[in-house]
Amino acid sequence: MLSRRIEKVLEEWKQSRNHNPIVIKGCRQCGKTYSVLEFANRNYRHVVYINFFENPLYSLAFEGSLRVDDIVMYLSSMLGKDAVFKAGETCLILDELQECPKARTALKFFKLDGRYDVICTGSLLGMAGYREQVVSIPVGYETEITMYPLDFEEFLWANGINDGIIERLKAYISDGTPVPDVLHMRMRELLLQYVVVGGMPAVVNEFVESHQMNVVLRMQRDIVNGYRDDMVKYASKEDKAKIRECFDSIPKQLSKENKKFQFSVIKKGATSGKFAGSLQWLEDAGIIRRCYNLSITELPLDGNAEENVFKVYMADIGLFVSMLEDGTQTDILRGSLLGYKGAIFENLVADFFGKADRKLYYFHKDSGLEVDFIIRYKGECVLLECKAVSGNAKSVKTILKHPEKYHVYHAIKLGDYNIGISDNIMTLPLYMGFLLREV
């Protein structure tokens, strides 16, 4: 069984006094249902599970009165002996919540009633069309959190790397001392495996159990095709084709030297006016993540972001690699990458930060200055460059030479090397990118 961060979140939620119903949103197949059922079965005497997608008739329980006693009566009549509602002992799980908007409104009444804990899961809950169908979002009566596919640390747990080893890695960064060769080589190996496997739970499970990369790739492409099916099912008629065209353009967007998202790359004649909504759909679905250009390298980063100038990355690195041509996985595992290496390792860093719920920023000027990412780290605005192999990072050095102009004093280079510090630039192995959480 995979260990997930959501387990601790749910434990803290349950232990908190007078807690709200909790709504867990996230992209499809990131493990929401499995994690919630595992938690509920361990922590409650009775679990009542409702899946609105598998059985649309369950929605009828929320069509009339939203009094808790009435909903319980209807659900009990539908489920029979599988529905045991006892105060303080029952957890009601409402899965695929997007299929029953009125159940979202009912959360207010479950909160006020207080007898039963309610956990909801759903995909596409941020979509404009879904929110228009909800009579009333119960603001103040629900707790909403986002769940992601496995991040790199969760992937390490799945592959036998325990918290003790991760704490040692943190200590090496703090001390500025190189990672011992044995551990360094193992972490490099695991990083490349994560790049091709990514974090979809079913895919990670298959990899850990069989290491059959052909099966892993087939599963990933099935998930990607499932996303395309969602575009057909849930998007408005006029947007279906445009959303798919946006989605399919992502590898081409990232292969460019200047990776700024360009609508013209989608197809000839494409403009922001025609495709901006399609791109937003993909972001709301949790499939992609934007990285905004900064007008100046200065805190607060969000206040200096240029809304209309951005790069786009896939939210999961493994799914991105699966969208590339056959043989790419083998090239990555062998370390023999050519043209796509910049895109792949930039998307890896976007994966690290995105799954840590951090917004993404970069810096580009027409003068030629370009820095892959800008982050808040230890209270400072810090430059971050990622390279598949060592690089000169010319723009980083230029910016650091003029702190009075750029308000930046430190930089981090992630690449295929060990820990080192020189002239306010810390070099770290790529696999340590997930540890840069200290804001």
Short mmCIF file of C-alpha atoms in Angstrom, two decimals:
data_model
loop_
_atom_site.label_atom_id
_atom_site.label_comp_id
_atom_site.label_asym_id
_atom_site.label_seq_id
_atom_site.Cartn_x
_atom_site.Cartn_y
_atom_site.Cartn_z
CA MET A 1 0.00 0.00 0.00
CA LEU A 2 1.33 3.42 -0.95
CA SER A 3 1.82 5.98 1.83
CA ARG A 4 0.21 9.31 0.96
CA ARG A 5 0.38 12.78 2.50
CA ILE A 6 -3.39 12.96 2.49
CA GLU A 7 -3.45 10.43 5.35
CA LYS A 8 -1.98 12.98 7.76
CA VAL A 9 -4.30 15.70 6.48
CA LEU A 10 -7.34 13.51 7.13
CA GLU A 11 -6.10 12.49 10.57
CA GLU A 12 -5.65 16.14 11.57
CA TRP A 13 -9.07 16.96 10.14
CA LYS A 14 -10.78 14.22 12.14
CA GLN A 15 -9.03 15.21 15.36
CA SER A 16 -9.87 18.89 14.97
CA ARG A 17 -12.78 19.98 17.12
CA ASN A 18 -16.08 20.76 15.38
CA HIS A 19 -14.68 20.05 11.91
CA ASN A 20 -16.53 20.76 8.67
CA PRO A 21 -17.31 18.23 5.96
CA ILE A 22 -14.16 17.96 3.85
CA VAL A 23 -14.05 18.20 0.05
CA ILE A 24 -10.99 16.67 -1.62
CA LYS A 25 -10.55 17.76 -5.20
CA GLY A 26 -7.88 16.72 -7.66
CA CYS A 27 -7.24 15.45 -11.15
CA ARG A 28 -8.63 12.08 -12.16
CA GLN A 29 -6.87 8.95 -10.94
CA CYS A 30 -4.63 10.72 -8.42
CA GLY A 31 -5.77 8.33 -5.66
CA LYS A 32 -8.55 10.26 -3.93
CA THR A 33 -11.07 7.43 -3.60
CA TYR A 34 -8.58 4.80 -2.48
CA SER A 35 -7.00 7.03 0.16
CA VAL A 36 -10.35 8.17 1.56
CA LEU A 37 -11.74 4.64 1.82
CA GLU A 38 -8.57 3.39 3.51
CA PHE A 39 -8.74 6.21 6.04
CA ALA A 40 -12.47 5.82 6.72
CA ASN A 41 -12.31 2.06 7.17
CA ARG A 42 -9.51 2.46 9.73
CA ASN A 43 -11.13 5.25 11.71
CA TYR A 44 -14.90 4.68 11.72
CA ARG A 45 -17.12 1.85 12.82
CA HIS A 46 -19.49 2.43 9.89
CA VAL A 47 -18.65 3.72 6.40
CA VAL A 48 -21.38 4.61 3.91
CA TYR A 49 -19.96 4.95 0.40
CA ILE A 50 -21.83 6.71 -2.40
CA ASN A 51 -20.43 6.97 -5.94
CA PHE A 52 -22.56 9.32 -8.04
CA PHE A 53 -20.79 8.36 -11.27
CA GLU A 54 -21.28 4.60 -10.89
CA ASN A 55 -24.89 4.97 -9.78
CA PRO A 56 -26.55 8.24 -10.84
CA LEU A 57 -29.73 7.21 -9.00
CA TYR A 58 -28.05 8.14 -5.71
CA SER A 59 -28.48 11.77 -6.76
CA LEU A 60 -32.22 11.38 -6.20
CA ALA A 61 -31.60 11.38 -2.42
CA PHE A 62 -30.58 15.06 -2.76
CA GLU A 63 -33.33 16.19 -5.15
CA GLY A 64 -35.97 17.18 -2.61
CA SER A 65 -35.50 18.11 1.03
CA LEU A 66 -31.92 18.63 2.18
CA ARG A 67 -32.76 17.84 5.82
CA VAL A 68 -30.18 15.34 7.01
CA ASP A 69 -32.84 12.93 8.31
CA ASP A 70 -34.53 12.90 4.90
CA ILE A 71 -31.27 12.32 3.03
CA VAL A 72 -30.36 9.50 5.43
CA MET A 73 -33.78 7.94 4.95
CA TYR A 74 -33.46 8.00 1.16
CA LEU A 75 -29.91 6.64 1.15
CA SER A 76 -30.86 3.89 3.61
CA SER A 77 -33.71 2.80 1.38
CA MET A 78 -31.36 2.62 -1.62
CA LEU A 79 -28.43 0.90 0.10
CA GLY A 80 -30.24 -1.33 2.57
CA LYS A 81 -27.95 -3.04 5.07
CA ASP A 82 -24.90 -1.25 3.61
CA ALA A 83 -26.09 2.04 5.11
CA VAL A 84 -25.66 2.24 8.88
CA PHE A 85 -25.97 5.77 10.23
CA LYS A 86 -24.99 6.16 13.90
CA ALA A 87 -24.09 9.46 15.48
CA GLY A 88 -20.35 9.82 16.04
CA GLU A 89 -19.60 6.44 14.42
CA THR A 90 -20.47 6.90 10.74
CA CYS A 91 -18.48 8.44 7.91
CA LEU A 92 -20.43 9.26 4.75
CA ILE A 93 -18.26 9.32 1.62
CA LEU A 94 -19.66 11.15 -1.39
CA ASP A 95 -17.49 10.19 -4.36
CA GLU A 96 -17.51 11.86 -7.79
CA LEU A 97 -19.21 14.88 -6.24
CA GLN A 98 -19.17 16.75 -9.54
CA GLU A 99 -21.94 14.42 -10.75
CA CYS A 100 -24.36 15.63 -8.04
CA PRO A 101 -24.06 19.41 -7.47
CA LYS A 102 -26.96 19.44 -4.98
CA ALA A 103 -25.01 17.14 -2.67
CA ARG A 104 -22.45 19.95 -2.38
CA THR A 105 -25.18 22.30 -1.15
CA ALA A 106 -26.29 19.68 1.40
CA LEU A 107 -22.92 19.83 3.18
CA LYS A 108 -24.07 22.90 5.10
CA PHE A 109 -26.87 20.90 6.66
CA PHE A 110 -24.60 17.96 7.55
CA LYS A 111 -22.29 20.45 9.26
CA LEU A 112 -25.12 22.04 11.25
CA ASP A 113 -26.54 18.63 12.14
CA GLY A 114 -23.14 17.36 13.33
CA ARG A 115 -23.94 13.67 13.77
CA TYR A 116 -21.98 12.27 10.85
CA ASP A 117 -18.59 13.02 9.34
CA VAL A 118 -18.71 13.64 5.59
CA ILE A 119 -15.81 13.26 3.15
CA CYS A 120 -16.34 14.25 -0.49
CA THR A 121 -14.08 13.62 -3.44
CA GLY A 122 -14.34 14.90 -6.96
CA SER A 123 -12.61 15.91 -10.16
CA LEU A 124 -13.40 18.99 -12.20
CA LEU A 125 -14.87 20.74 -9.15
CA GLY A 126 -13.31 24.03 -10.18
CA MET A 127 -14.94 24.08 -13.60
CA ALA A 128 -17.20 27.03 -14.37
CA GLY A 129 -19.97 24.76 -15.63
CA TYR A 130 -20.00 22.75 -12.41
CA ARG A 131 -20.15 25.79 -10.15
CA GLU A 132 -23.08 27.15 -12.13
CA GLN A 133 -25.02 23.97 -11.32
CA VAL A 134 -24.46 24.22 -7.55
CA VAL A 135 -27.35 26.07 -5.99
CA SER A 136 -25.14 27.28 -3.15
CA ILE A 137 -21.50 26.52 -2.37
CA PRO A 138 -21.54 26.10 1.44
CA VAL A 139 -18.84 28.67 2.20
CA GLY A 140 -17.83 28.37 5.85
CA TYR A 141 -19.44 24.95 6.16
CA GLU A 142 -16.90 22.88 4.25
CA THR A 143 -13.11 22.48 4.13
CA GLU A 144 -11.74 22.20 0.60
CA ILE A 145 -8.28 20.78 -0.12
CA THR A 146 -6.46 19.72 -3.27
CA MET A 147 -4.86 16.31 -3.65
CA TYR A 148 -2.16 15.66 -6.23
CA PRO A 149 -0.59 12.56 -7.76
CA LEU A 150 2.36 11.20 -5.74
CA ASP A 151 5.14 13.73 -5.38
CA PHE A 152 8.80 12.71 -5.47
CA GLU A 153 9.00 12.18 -1.71
CA GLU A 154 5.97 9.86 -1.78
CA PHE A 155 7.62 8.05 -4.70
CA LEU A 156 10.75 7.64 -2.57
CA TRP A 157 8.67 6.15 0.26
CA ALA A 158 7.19 3.66 -2.22
CA ASN A 159 10.72 2.63 -3.20
CA GLY A 160 12.05 2.05 0.32
CA ILE A 161 13.58 5.45 1.09
CA ASN A 162 12.54 6.26 4.65
CA ASP A 163 12.21 9.58 6.47
CA GLY A 164 15.59 9.07 8.14
CA ILE A 165 17.36 9.16 4.79
CA ILE A 166 15.38 12.22 3.69
CA GLU A 167 16.36 14.01 6.91
CA ARG A 168 20.01 13.22 6.13
CA LEU A 169 19.60 14.81 2.70
CA LYS A 170 18.22 17.95 4.33
CA ALA A 171 21.23 18.01 6.67
CA TYR A 172 23.64 17.83 3.73
CA ILE A 173 21.98 20.93 2.25
CA SER A 174 22.13 22.79 5.57
CA ASP A 175 25.80 21.90 6.06
CA GLY A 176 26.75 22.44 2.41
CA THR A 177 28.49 19.06 2.33
CA PRO A 178 28.39 16.59 -0.58
CA VAL A 179 26.11 13.57 -0.47
CA PRO A 180 28.11 10.31 -0.11
CA ASP A 181 28.57 8.54 -3.43
CA VAL A 182 26.48 5.46 -2.61
CA LEU A 183 23.44 7.49 -1.62
CA HIS A 184 24.05 10.04 -4.36
CA MET A 185 24.00 7.37 -7.08
CA ARG A 186 20.88 5.72 -5.68
CA MET A 187 19.02 9.02 -5.55
CA ARG A 188 20.04 9.87 -9.11
CA GLU A 189 18.70 6.51 -10.23
CA LEU A 190 15.40 7.01 -8.41
CA LEU A 191 15.01 10.51 -9.84
CA LEU A 192 15.27 9.27 -13.43
CA GLN A 193 12.76 6.54 -12.62
CA TYR A 194 10.38 9.16 -11.21
CA VAL A 195 10.74 11.24 -14.36
CA VAL A 196 9.44 8.38 -16.52
CA VAL A 197 6.95 6.93 -14.01
CA GLY A 198 5.51 10.08 -12.44
CA GLY A 199 3.02 9.99 -9.61
CA MET A 200 -0.23 8.36 -10.71
CA PRO A 201 -0.82 5.78 -7.94
CA ALA A 202 -1.80 2.85 -10.19
CA VAL A 203 1.24 3.50 -12.37
CA VAL A 204 3.59 3.74 -9.37
CA ASN A 205 2.18 0.52 -7.96
CA GLU A 206 2.77 -1.27 -11.24
CA PHE A 207 6.33 0.05 -11.44
CA VAL A 208 7.19 -0.95 -7.87
CA GLU A 209 5.76 -4.43 -8.34
CA SER A 210 6.94 -5.28 -11.87
CA HIS A 211 9.33 -2.60 -13.23
CA GLN A 212 7.83 -3.35 -16.67
CA MET A 213 8.18 -0.02 -18.42
CA ASN A 214 6.03 -1.07 -21.39
CA VAL A 215 3.12 -1.67 -19.00
CA VAL A 216 3.83 1.63 -17.22
CA LEU A 217 3.73 3.52 -20.52
CA ARG A 218 0.50 1.84 -21.60
CA MET A 219 -1.16 2.77 -18.29
CA GLN A 220 0.02 6.38 -18.56
CA ARG A 221 -1.29 6.74 -22.09
CA ASP A 222 -4.61 5.24 -21.00
CA ILE A 223 -4.83 7.99 -18.35
CA VAL A 224 -3.96 10.68 -20.91
CA ASN A 225 -6.65 9.30 -23.22
CA GLY A 226 -9.05 9.35 -20.28
CA TYR A 227 -8.32 13.07 -19.91
CA ARG A 228 -9.15 13.53 -23.58
CA ASP A 229 -12.44 11.70 -23.01
CA ASP A 230 -13.22 14.11 -20.14
CA MET A 231 -12.70 16.99 -22.53
CA VAL A 232 -15.40 15.54 -24.75
CA LYS A 233 -17.77 14.69 -21.89
CA TYR A 234 -17.53 17.74 -19.62
CA ALA A 235 -16.51 20.64 -21.86
CA SER A 236 -19.06 22.74 -23.69
CA LYS A 237 -19.71 21.78 -27.31
CA GLU A 238 -17.91 24.79 -28.76
CA ASP A 239 -14.81 24.19 -26.60
CA LYS A 240 -14.25 20.43 -26.99
CA ALA A 241 -11.96 20.54 -30.04
CA LYS A 242 -10.07 23.62 -28.85
CA ILE A 243 -9.29 22.09 -25.45
CA ARG A 244 -7.85 18.99 -27.08
CA GLU A 245 -5.78 21.08 -29.47
CA CYS A 246 -4.41 23.10 -26.52
CA PHE A 247 -3.59 19.93 -24.64
CA ASP A 248 -1.88 18.22 -27.57
CA SER A 249 0.28 21.30 -28.21
CA ILE A 250 2.06 21.13 -24.83
CA PRO A 251 5.04 19.01 -25.98
CA LYS A 252 5.55 21.38 -28.92
CA GLN A 253 5.32 24.41 -26.63
CA LEU A 254 8.04 23.06 -24.33
CA SER A 255 10.37 22.01 -27.13
CA LYS A 256 10.86 25.65 -28.17
CA GLU A 257 13.97 27.50 -27.02
CA ASN A 258 11.75 30.25 -25.63
CA LYS A 259 9.15 28.18 -23.81
CA LYS A 260 6.62 30.99 -23.36
CA PHE A 261 3.21 29.61 -24.24
CA GLN A 262 2.22 30.81 -27.71
CA PHE A 263 -1.31 30.30 -28.94
CA SER A 264 -0.03 30.35 -32.53
CA VAL A 265 1.77 27.05 -31.83
CA ILE A 266 -1.59 25.34 -31.23
CA LYS A 267 -2.49 25.83 -34.87
CA LYS A 268 -2.29 28.48 -37.55
CA GLY A 269 -4.47 31.46 -36.72
CA ALA A 270 -5.01 30.53 -33.06
CA THR A 271 -5.30 33.52 -30.73
CA SER A 272 -5.68 34.15 -27.03
CA GLY A 273 -9.24 35.29 -27.61
CA LYS A 274 -10.16 31.94 -29.15
CA PHE A 275 -8.19 29.59 -26.90
CA ALA A 276 -7.72 31.24 -23.48
CA GLY A 277 -10.85 29.56 -22.11
CA SER A 278 -9.65 26.17 -23.34
CA LEU A 279 -6.34 26.58 -21.55
CA GLN A 280 -8.18 27.61 -18.39
CA TRP A 281 -10.28 24.44 -18.61
CA LEU A 282 -7.12 22.31 -18.58
CA GLU A 283 -5.77 24.22 -15.59
CA ASP A 284 -9.04 23.96 -13.66
CA ALA A 285 -9.05 20.21 -14.34
CA GLY A 286 -5.63 19.90 -12.66
CA ILE A 287 -3.97 18.64 -15.85
CA ILE A 288 -1.60 21.54 -16.48
CA ARG A 289 0.09 24.25 -14.43
CA ARG A 290 1.09 27.76 -15.51
CA CYS A 291 4.41 29.42 -14.70
CA TYR A 292 4.18 33.23 -14.90
CA ASN A 293 6.88 35.62 -16.03
CA LEU A 294 7.92 38.28 -13.52
CA SER A 295 8.23 41.92 -14.51
CA ILE A 296 10.90 42.34 -11.80
CA THR A 297 12.77 39.91 -9.55
CA GLU A 298 11.40 41.14 -6.28
CA LEU A 299 9.10 39.96 -3.50
CA PRO A 300 6.16 39.55 -3.39
CA LEU A 301 6.40 37.34 -6.47
CA ASP A 302 2.65 37.17 -7.06
CA GLY A 303 2.41 40.94 -7.21
CA ASN A 304 5.02 41.10 -9.98
CA ALA A 305 3.64 38.33 -12.20
CA GLU A 306 2.65 39.18 -15.77
CA GLU A 307 -0.78 37.63 -16.22
CA ASN A 308 -0.54 37.21 -19.99
CA VAL A 309 3.05 35.94 -20.23
CA PHE A 310 3.50 32.38 -19.03
CA LYS A 311 4.84 28.90 -19.68
CA VAL A 312 2.71 25.77 -19.33
CA TYR A 313 3.81 22.49 -17.78
CA MET A 314 2.05 19.19 -17.26
CA ALA A 315 1.05 18.73 -13.62
CA ASP A 316 2.61 15.24 -13.57
CA ILE A 317 6.05 14.66 -15.08
CA GLY A 318 5.36 11.01 -15.94
CA LEU A 319 2.28 11.87 -18.00
CA PHE A 320 4.27 14.54 -19.84
CA VAL A 321 6.98 12.04 -20.79
CA SER A 322 4.32 9.56 -21.92
CA MET A 323 3.11 12.16 -24.44
CA LEU A 324 6.53 12.21 -26.13
CA GLU A 325 7.65 9.80 -28.82
CA ASP A 326 8.32 6.12 -28.15
CA GLY A 327 11.82 5.48 -26.83
CA THR A 328 11.95 8.64 -24.71
CA GLN A 329 11.61 6.66 -21.48
CA THR A 330 14.59 4.50 -22.39
CA ASP A 331 16.64 7.57 -23.31
CA ILE A 332 15.90 9.16 -19.93
CA LEU A 333 16.78 6.06 -17.93
CA ARG A 334 20.08 5.81 -19.84
CA GLY A 335 20.75 9.53 -19.46
CA SER A 336 21.10 9.97 -23.23
CA LEU A 337 18.74 12.90 -23.84
CA LEU A 338 19.07 15.41 -26.61
CA GLY A 339 16.62 18.12 -27.66
CA TYR A 340 13.93 17.55 -25.06
CA LYS A 341 16.15 17.44 -21.99
CA GLY A 342 15.53 21.09 -21.06
CA ALA A 343 11.77 20.69 -21.30
CA ILE A 344 11.79 17.45 -19.32
CA PHE A 345 13.84 18.71 -16.41
CA GLU A 346 12.04 22.04 -16.27
CA ASN A 347 8.77 20.11 -16.09
CA LEU A 348 10.32 18.01 -13.33
CA VAL A 349 10.98 21.11 -11.22
CA ALA A 350 7.45 22.36 -11.98
CA ASP A 351 6.23 18.97 -10.73
CA PHE A 352 8.22 19.36 -7.49
CA PHE A 353 6.82 22.81 -6.71
CA GLY A 354 3.33 22.32 -8.07
CA LYS A 355 2.70 19.22 -5.96
CA ALA A 356 3.92 21.21 -2.96
CA ASP A 357 1.10 23.68 -3.76
CA ARG A 358 3.52 26.45 -4.75
CA LYS A 359 2.88 28.88 -7.58
CA LEU A 360 5.42 28.93 -10.40
CA TYR A 361 7.35 31.94 -11.70
CA TYR A 362 10.21 32.56 -14.12
CA PHE A 363 12.09 35.60 -15.44
CA HIS A 364 12.61 36.52 -19.08
CA LYS A 365 13.64 39.80 -20.69
CA ASP A 366 13.96 40.67 -24.36
CA SER A 367 17.58 41.57 -23.64
CA GLY A 368 18.28 37.84 -23.39
CA LEU A 369 18.15 37.39 -19.63
CA GLU A 370 16.31 34.17 -18.82
CA VAL A 371 16.05 32.25 -15.53
CA ASP A 372 14.10 29.00 -15.42
CA PHE A 373 12.35 29.65 -12.09
CA ILE A 374 12.18 32.33 -9.40
CA ILE A 375 11.26 31.16 -5.91
CA ARG A 376 10.83 32.53 -2.43
CA TYR A 377 13.38 30.66 -0.33
CA LYS A 378 14.29 31.46 3.27
CA GLY A 379 12.54 34.81 2.97
CA GLU A 380 14.42 35.93 -0.14
CA CYS A 381 13.79 36.12 -3.86
CA VAL A 382 16.10 33.40 -5.22
CA LEU A 383 17.01 32.45 -8.79
CA LEU A 384 16.67 28.77 -9.71
CA GLU A 385 18.21 27.17 -12.77
CA CYS A 386 17.73 23.51 -13.65
CA LYS A 387 20.02 21.68 -16.04
CA ALA A 388 20.12 18.05 -17.09
CA VAL A 389 23.92 18.44 -16.93
CA SER A 390 26.22 21.21 -15.76
CA GLY A 391 25.72 24.62 -17.32
CA ASN A 392 27.21 28.11 -17.08
CA ALA A 393 23.97 29.90 -16.07
CA LYS A 394 25.11 33.14 -17.70
CA SER A 395 21.89 35.03 -16.87
CA VAL A 396 22.15 34.04 -13.20
CA LYS A 397 25.66 35.43 -12.94
CA THR A 398 24.64 38.65 -14.68
CA ILE A 399 21.75 39.24 -12.29
CA LEU A 400 23.82 38.46 -9.19
CA LYS A 401 26.39 41.06 -10.26
CA HIS A 402 23.76 43.80 -9.95
CA PRO A 403 21.89 43.24 -6.67
CA GLU A 404 20.93 46.91 -6.45
CA LYS A 405 19.05 46.57 -9.75
CA TYR A 406 17.54 43.10 -9.43
CA HIS A 407 17.16 42.76 -5.63
CA VAL A 408 18.57 39.22 -5.75
CA TYR A 409 21.53 37.97 -3.74
CA HIS A 410 21.46 34.19 -4.06
CA ALA A 411 20.84 31.53 -6.67
CA ILE A 412 20.44 27.77 -6.77
CA LYS A 413 21.50 25.52 -9.64
CA LEU A 414 19.92 22.09 -9.90
CA GLY A 415 21.80 19.67 -12.12
CA ASP A 416 23.67 16.42 -12.43
CA TYR A 417 26.23 17.22 -9.76
CA ASN A 418 26.68 17.11 -6.01
CA ILE A 419 26.34 19.87 -3.40
CA GLY A 420 28.61 22.88 -3.61
CA ILE A 421 28.65 26.64 -2.96
CA SER A 422 30.48 29.29 -4.99
CA ASP A 423 29.90 33.06 -5.26
CA ASN A 424 26.41 33.03 -3.73
CA ILE A 425 25.36 30.16 -6.01
CA MET A 426 24.48 26.85 -4.36
CA THR A 427 24.61 23.84 -6.63
CA LEU A 428 22.39 20.90 -5.73
CA PRO A 429 21.63 17.56 -7.34
CA LEU A 430 18.38 17.63 -9.30
CA TYR A 431 16.86 15.11 -6.92
CA MET A 432 17.08 17.66 -4.10
CA GLY A 433 14.65 20.04 -5.78
CA PHE A 434 11.75 18.64 -3.80
CA LEU A 435 13.44 19.75 -0.56
CA LEU A 436 13.38 23.47 -1.44
CA ARG A 437 10.22 24.10 0.58
CA GLU A 438 11.46 26.62 3.12
CA VAL A 439 9.76 29.86 2.14
#
